[in-house]
PDB file of C-alpha atoms and ligand atoms in Angstrom:
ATOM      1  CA  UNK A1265    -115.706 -19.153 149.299  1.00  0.00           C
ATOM      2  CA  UNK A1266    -117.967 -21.487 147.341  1.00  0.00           C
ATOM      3  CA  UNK A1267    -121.442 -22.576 149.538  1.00  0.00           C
ATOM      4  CA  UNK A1268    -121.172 -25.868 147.862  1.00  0.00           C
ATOM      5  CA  UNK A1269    -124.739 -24.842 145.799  1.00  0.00           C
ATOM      6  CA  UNK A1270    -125.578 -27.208 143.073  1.00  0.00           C
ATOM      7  CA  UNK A1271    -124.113 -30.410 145.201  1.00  0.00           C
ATOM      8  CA  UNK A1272    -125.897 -33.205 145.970  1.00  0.00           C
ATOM      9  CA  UNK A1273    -125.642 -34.719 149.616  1.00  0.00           C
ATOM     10  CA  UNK A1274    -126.035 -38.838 148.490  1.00  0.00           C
ATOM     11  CA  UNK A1275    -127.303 -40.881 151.459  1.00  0.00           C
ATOM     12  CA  UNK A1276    -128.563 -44.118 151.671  1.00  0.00           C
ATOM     13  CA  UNK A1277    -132.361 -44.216 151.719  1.00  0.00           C
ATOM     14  CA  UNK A1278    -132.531 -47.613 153.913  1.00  0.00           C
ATOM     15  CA  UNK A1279    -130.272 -46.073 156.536  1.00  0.00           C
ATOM     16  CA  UNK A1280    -129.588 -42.968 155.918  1.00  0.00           C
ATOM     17  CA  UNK A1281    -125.455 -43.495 155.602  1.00  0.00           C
ATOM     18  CA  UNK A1282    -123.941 -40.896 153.548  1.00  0.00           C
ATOM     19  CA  UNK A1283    -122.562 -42.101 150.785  1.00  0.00           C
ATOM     20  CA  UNK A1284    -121.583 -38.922 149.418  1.00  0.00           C
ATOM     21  CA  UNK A1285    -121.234 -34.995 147.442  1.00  0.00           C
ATOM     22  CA  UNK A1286    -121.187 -34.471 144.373  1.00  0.00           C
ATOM     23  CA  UNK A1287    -122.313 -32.231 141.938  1.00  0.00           C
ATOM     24  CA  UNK A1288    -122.819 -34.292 138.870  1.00  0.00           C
ATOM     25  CA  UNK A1289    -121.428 -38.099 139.039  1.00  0.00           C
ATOM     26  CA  UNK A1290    -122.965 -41.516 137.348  1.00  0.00           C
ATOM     27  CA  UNK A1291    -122.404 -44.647 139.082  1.00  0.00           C
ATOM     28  CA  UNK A1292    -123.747 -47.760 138.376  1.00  0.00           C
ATOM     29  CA  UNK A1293    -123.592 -49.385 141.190  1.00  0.00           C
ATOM     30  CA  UNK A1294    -122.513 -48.380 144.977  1.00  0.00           C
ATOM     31  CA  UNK A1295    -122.435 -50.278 147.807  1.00  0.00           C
ATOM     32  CA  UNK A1296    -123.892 -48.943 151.158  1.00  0.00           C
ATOM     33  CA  UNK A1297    -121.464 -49.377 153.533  1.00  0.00           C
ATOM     34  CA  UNK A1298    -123.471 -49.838 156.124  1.00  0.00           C
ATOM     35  CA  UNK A1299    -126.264 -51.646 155.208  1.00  0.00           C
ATOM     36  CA  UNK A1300    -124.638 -53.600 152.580  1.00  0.00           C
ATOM     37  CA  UNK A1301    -127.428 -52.012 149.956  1.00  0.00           C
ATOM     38  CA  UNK A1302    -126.788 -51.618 146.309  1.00  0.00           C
ATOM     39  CA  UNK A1303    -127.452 -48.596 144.334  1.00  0.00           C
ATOM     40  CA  UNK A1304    -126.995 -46.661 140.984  1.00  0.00           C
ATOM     41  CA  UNK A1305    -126.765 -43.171 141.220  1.00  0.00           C
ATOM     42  CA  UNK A1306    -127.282 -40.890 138.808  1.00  0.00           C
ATOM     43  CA  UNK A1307    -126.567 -36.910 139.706  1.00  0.00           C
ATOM     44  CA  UNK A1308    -126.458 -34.206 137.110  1.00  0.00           C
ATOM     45  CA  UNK A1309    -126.926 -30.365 137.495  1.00  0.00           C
ATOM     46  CA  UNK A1310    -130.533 -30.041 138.662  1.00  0.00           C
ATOM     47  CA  UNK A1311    -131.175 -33.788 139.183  1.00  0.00           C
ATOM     48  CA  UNK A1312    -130.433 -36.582 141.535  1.00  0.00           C
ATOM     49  CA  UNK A1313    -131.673 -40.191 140.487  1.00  0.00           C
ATOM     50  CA  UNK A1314    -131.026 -43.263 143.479  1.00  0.00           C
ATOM     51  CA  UNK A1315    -132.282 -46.480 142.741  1.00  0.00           C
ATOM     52  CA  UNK A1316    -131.672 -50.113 144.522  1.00  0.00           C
ATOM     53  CA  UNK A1317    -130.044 -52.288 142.336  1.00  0.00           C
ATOM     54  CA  UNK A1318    -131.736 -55.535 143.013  1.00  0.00           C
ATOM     55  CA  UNK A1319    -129.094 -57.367 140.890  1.00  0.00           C
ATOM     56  CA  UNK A1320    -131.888 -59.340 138.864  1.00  0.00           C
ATOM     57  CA  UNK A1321    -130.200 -59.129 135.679  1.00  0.00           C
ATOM     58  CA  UNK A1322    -131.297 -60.994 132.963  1.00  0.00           C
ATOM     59  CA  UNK A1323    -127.593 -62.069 130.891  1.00  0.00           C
ATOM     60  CA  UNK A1324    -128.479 -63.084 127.720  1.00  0.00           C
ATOM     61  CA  UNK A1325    -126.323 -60.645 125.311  1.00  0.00           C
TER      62      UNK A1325
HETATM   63 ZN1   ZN B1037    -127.591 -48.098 153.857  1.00  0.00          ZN
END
């Protein structure tokens, strides 16, 4: 049986919801279900990156 090493457990820093496991996954942007925050998540081996999205983007391309 695997012991699930090397997953991340993703939860919601504001509220603590998990969001959820993953070993390695990039997402852009994830809505907390709970707390209606937005996030990008960034989890490779070794590494978890969470950071709000404050949807601020500039749109001049
Ligand atoms: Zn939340």
């Amino acid at each position: 049986m695997a012991r699930g090493t090397g997953k991340y457990k993703v939860a919601c820093p504001v509220c603590g919801k998990p969001l959820f496991t993953s070993a390695t996954a990039e997402i852009d942007d994830i809505c907390c279900p709970k707390c209606r925050t937005r996030y990008a998540v960034k989890v490779e081996t070794g590494t978890l990156q969470i950071r709000e999205n404050e949807l601020q983007y500039s749109a001049d391309e």
